[in-house]
Tab-separated table of C-alpha atoms in Angstrom:
chain	number	residue	atom	x	y	z
D	99	VAL	CA	0.000	0.000	0.000
D	100	GLN	CA	1.454	3.330	-0.993
D	101	THR	CA	0.785	6.383	1.107
D	102	CYS	CA	-1.289	7.951	-1.671
D	103	ALA	CA	-3.605	4.908	-1.644
D	104	LEU	CA	-4.504	5.420	2.026
D	105	PRO	CA	-7.753	7.168	2.894
D	106	ILE	CA	-7.394	10.915	3.384
D	107	TYR	CA	-8.712	10.741	6.960
D	108	LEU	CA	-5.947	8.268	7.848
D	109	LEU	CA	-3.297	10.574	6.472
D	110	LYS	CA	-4.744	13.545	8.381
D	111	LEU	CA	-5.665	11.912	11.689
D	112	GLY	CA	-3.310	8.938	11.809
D	113	LEU	CA	-4.218	5.367	12.706
D	114	GLN	CA	-6.105	5.726	15.970
D	115	LYS	CA	-6.725	2.019	16.628
D	116	PRO	CA	-4.205	-0.330	18.276
D	117	PHE	CA	-1.992	-1.997	15.682
D	118	LEU	CA	0.100	-5.192	15.574
D	119	ALA	CA	2.001	-6.370	12.502
D	120	MET	CA	4.115	-9.528	12.338
D	121	ASN	CA	6.218	-10.305	9.291
D	122	SER	CA	8.661	-12.852	7.950
D	123	PRO	CA	12.254	-11.681	7.439
D	124	SER	CA	12.079	-13.213	3.951
D	125	SER	CA	9.329	-10.765	3.030
D	126	GLY	CA	10.846	-7.896	4.976
D	127	LEU	CA	8.842	-5.382	6.911
D	128	ALA	CA	6.017	-4.841	4.454
D	129	PRO	CA	5.869	-1.209	3.287
D	130	SER	CA	2.138	-1.094	4.047
D	131	ASN	CA	2.786	-2.259	7.618
D	132	LEU	CA	5.547	0.306	8.074
D	133	THR	CA	3.253	3.028	6.768
D	134	MET	CA	0.481	1.997	9.153
D	135	PHE	CA	2.953	1.796	12.054
D	136	ASN	CA	4.328	5.247	11.229
D	137	LEU	CA	0.796	6.676	11.089
D	138	ALA	CA	-0.227	5.049	14.392
D	139	THR	CA	-1.235	7.491	17.110
D	140	ASN	CA	-2.146	4.720	19.555
D	141	THR	CA	-0.454	1.558	20.795
D	142	ALA	CA	1.427	-0.022	17.890
D	143	TYR	CA	3.863	-2.905	17.432
D	144	ILE	CA	5.721	-4.253	14.437
D	145	LEU	CA	8.138	-7.181	14.395
D	146	GLN	CA	9.635	-10.009	12.387
D	147	ILE	CA	9.854	-13.659	13.402
D	148	ILE	CA	12.780	-15.755	12.171
D	149	ASN	CA	12.013	-19.059	10.365
D	150	THR	CA	8.675	-17.875	9.075
D	151	GLU	CA	7.269	-17.504	5.597
D	152	HIS	CA	4.129	-15.789	4.405
D	153	GLU	CA	2.184	-19.020	4.975
D	154	THR	CA	3.192	-19.086	8.654
D	155	PHE	CA	0.726	-16.290	9.267
D	156	THR	CA	-2.164	-18.140	7.594
D	157	ASP	CA	-3.975	-21.439	8.165
D	158	GLN	CA	-1.508	-23.014	5.725
D	159	ALA	CA	0.988	-23.214	8.588
D	160	TRP	CA	-1.104	-25.944	10.232
D	161	ILE	CA	-0.894	-28.301	7.256
D	162	THR	CA	2.784	-27.968	6.345
D	163	GLU	CA	5.701	-29.943	7.718
D	164	HIS	CA	6.548	-28.986	11.282
D	165	THR	CA	10.109	-28.554	12.503
D	166	SER	CA	11.490	-27.356	15.816
D	167	ALA	CA	12.118	-23.953	14.187
D	168	SER	CA	8.559	-23.701	12.881
D	169	ARG	CA	7.183	-24.672	16.306
D	170	LEU	CA	9.283	-21.938	17.966
D	171	ALA	CA	8.039	-19.459	15.369
D	172	GLY	CA	4.461	-20.533	16.061
D	173	GLN	CA	4.960	-20.107	19.794
D	174	ALA	CA	6.368	-16.603	19.333
D	175	LYS	CA	3.568	-15.645	16.952
D	176	GLY	CA	0.875	-16.986	19.278
D	177	ALA	CA	2.360	-15.413	22.399
D	178	CYS	CA	2.592	-11.970	20.779
D	179	LEU	CA	-0.952	-12.183	19.472
D	180	VAL	CA	-2.397	-13.256	22.841
D	181	SER	CA	-0.367	-10.608	24.654
D	182	PHE	CA	-1.634	-7.911	22.273
D	183	PHE	CA	-5.291	-8.978	22.561
D	184	ASP	CA	-5.090	-9.356	26.351
D	185	LYS	CA	-3.601	-5.883	26.670
D	186	ILE	CA	-6.029	-4.196	24.288
D	187	PHE	CA	-9.282	-6.023	25.042
D	188	LYS	CA	-8.853	-7.243	28.627
D	189	GLY	CA	-6.590	-4.543	30.047
D	190	GLN	CA	-4.167	-7.277	31.179
D	191	ASP	CA	-0.564	-6.460	30.323
D	192	ASP	CA	1.924	-9.330	30.663
D	193	HIS	CA	4.656	-6.962	29.370
D	194	LEU	CA	5.780	-9.431	26.691
D	195	LEU	CA	5.461	-6.682	24.090
D	196	ASP	CA	7.745	-4.392	26.090
D	197	ALA	CA	10.696	-6.456	24.800
D	198	PRO	CA	9.586	-9.718	23.154
D	199	SER	CA	13.132	-10.590	22.044
D	200	ASN	CA	14.012	-11.148	25.702
D	201	THR	CA	11.620	-14.106	25.744
D	202	TYR	CA	11.734	-15.178	22.086
D	203	ALA	CA	15.178	-14.920	20.484
D	204	ASN	CA	13.559	-15.478	17.077
D	205	ILE	CA	11.820	-12.086	17.194
D	206	ILE	CA	13.807	-9.359	15.423
D	207	SER	CA	13.249	-5.819	14.108
D	208	PHE	CA	10.859	-5.037	16.954
D	209	LYS	CA	9.432	-1.511	17.187
D	210	SER	CA	6.729	-0.164	19.439
D	211	LYS	CA	4.806	2.990	20.165
D	212	PRO	CA	3.190	3.688	23.534
């Protein structure tokens, strides 16, 4: 997504909803995710998980061959997602997203906004 393709209100007001983006290092930090993160005016997180592919973030991950690396990637992905939802929807902060690389060494390129 290019900046010019974003709705005008988003460009003027910023992204006011909480935001979490997880990417594979092989795909890089998607430009659309970086744009959304940069426009975020609320809680926002963006990160990459080593040993993931695009399919890791879809249902396809459940029907492909599992390795110890893919299981670790799945654990990191799941933990970040649950932590984000618990914080945003339940008001329960386990502080994983303060520094997720401290718990999951396979998380890289982590950025956050308060």
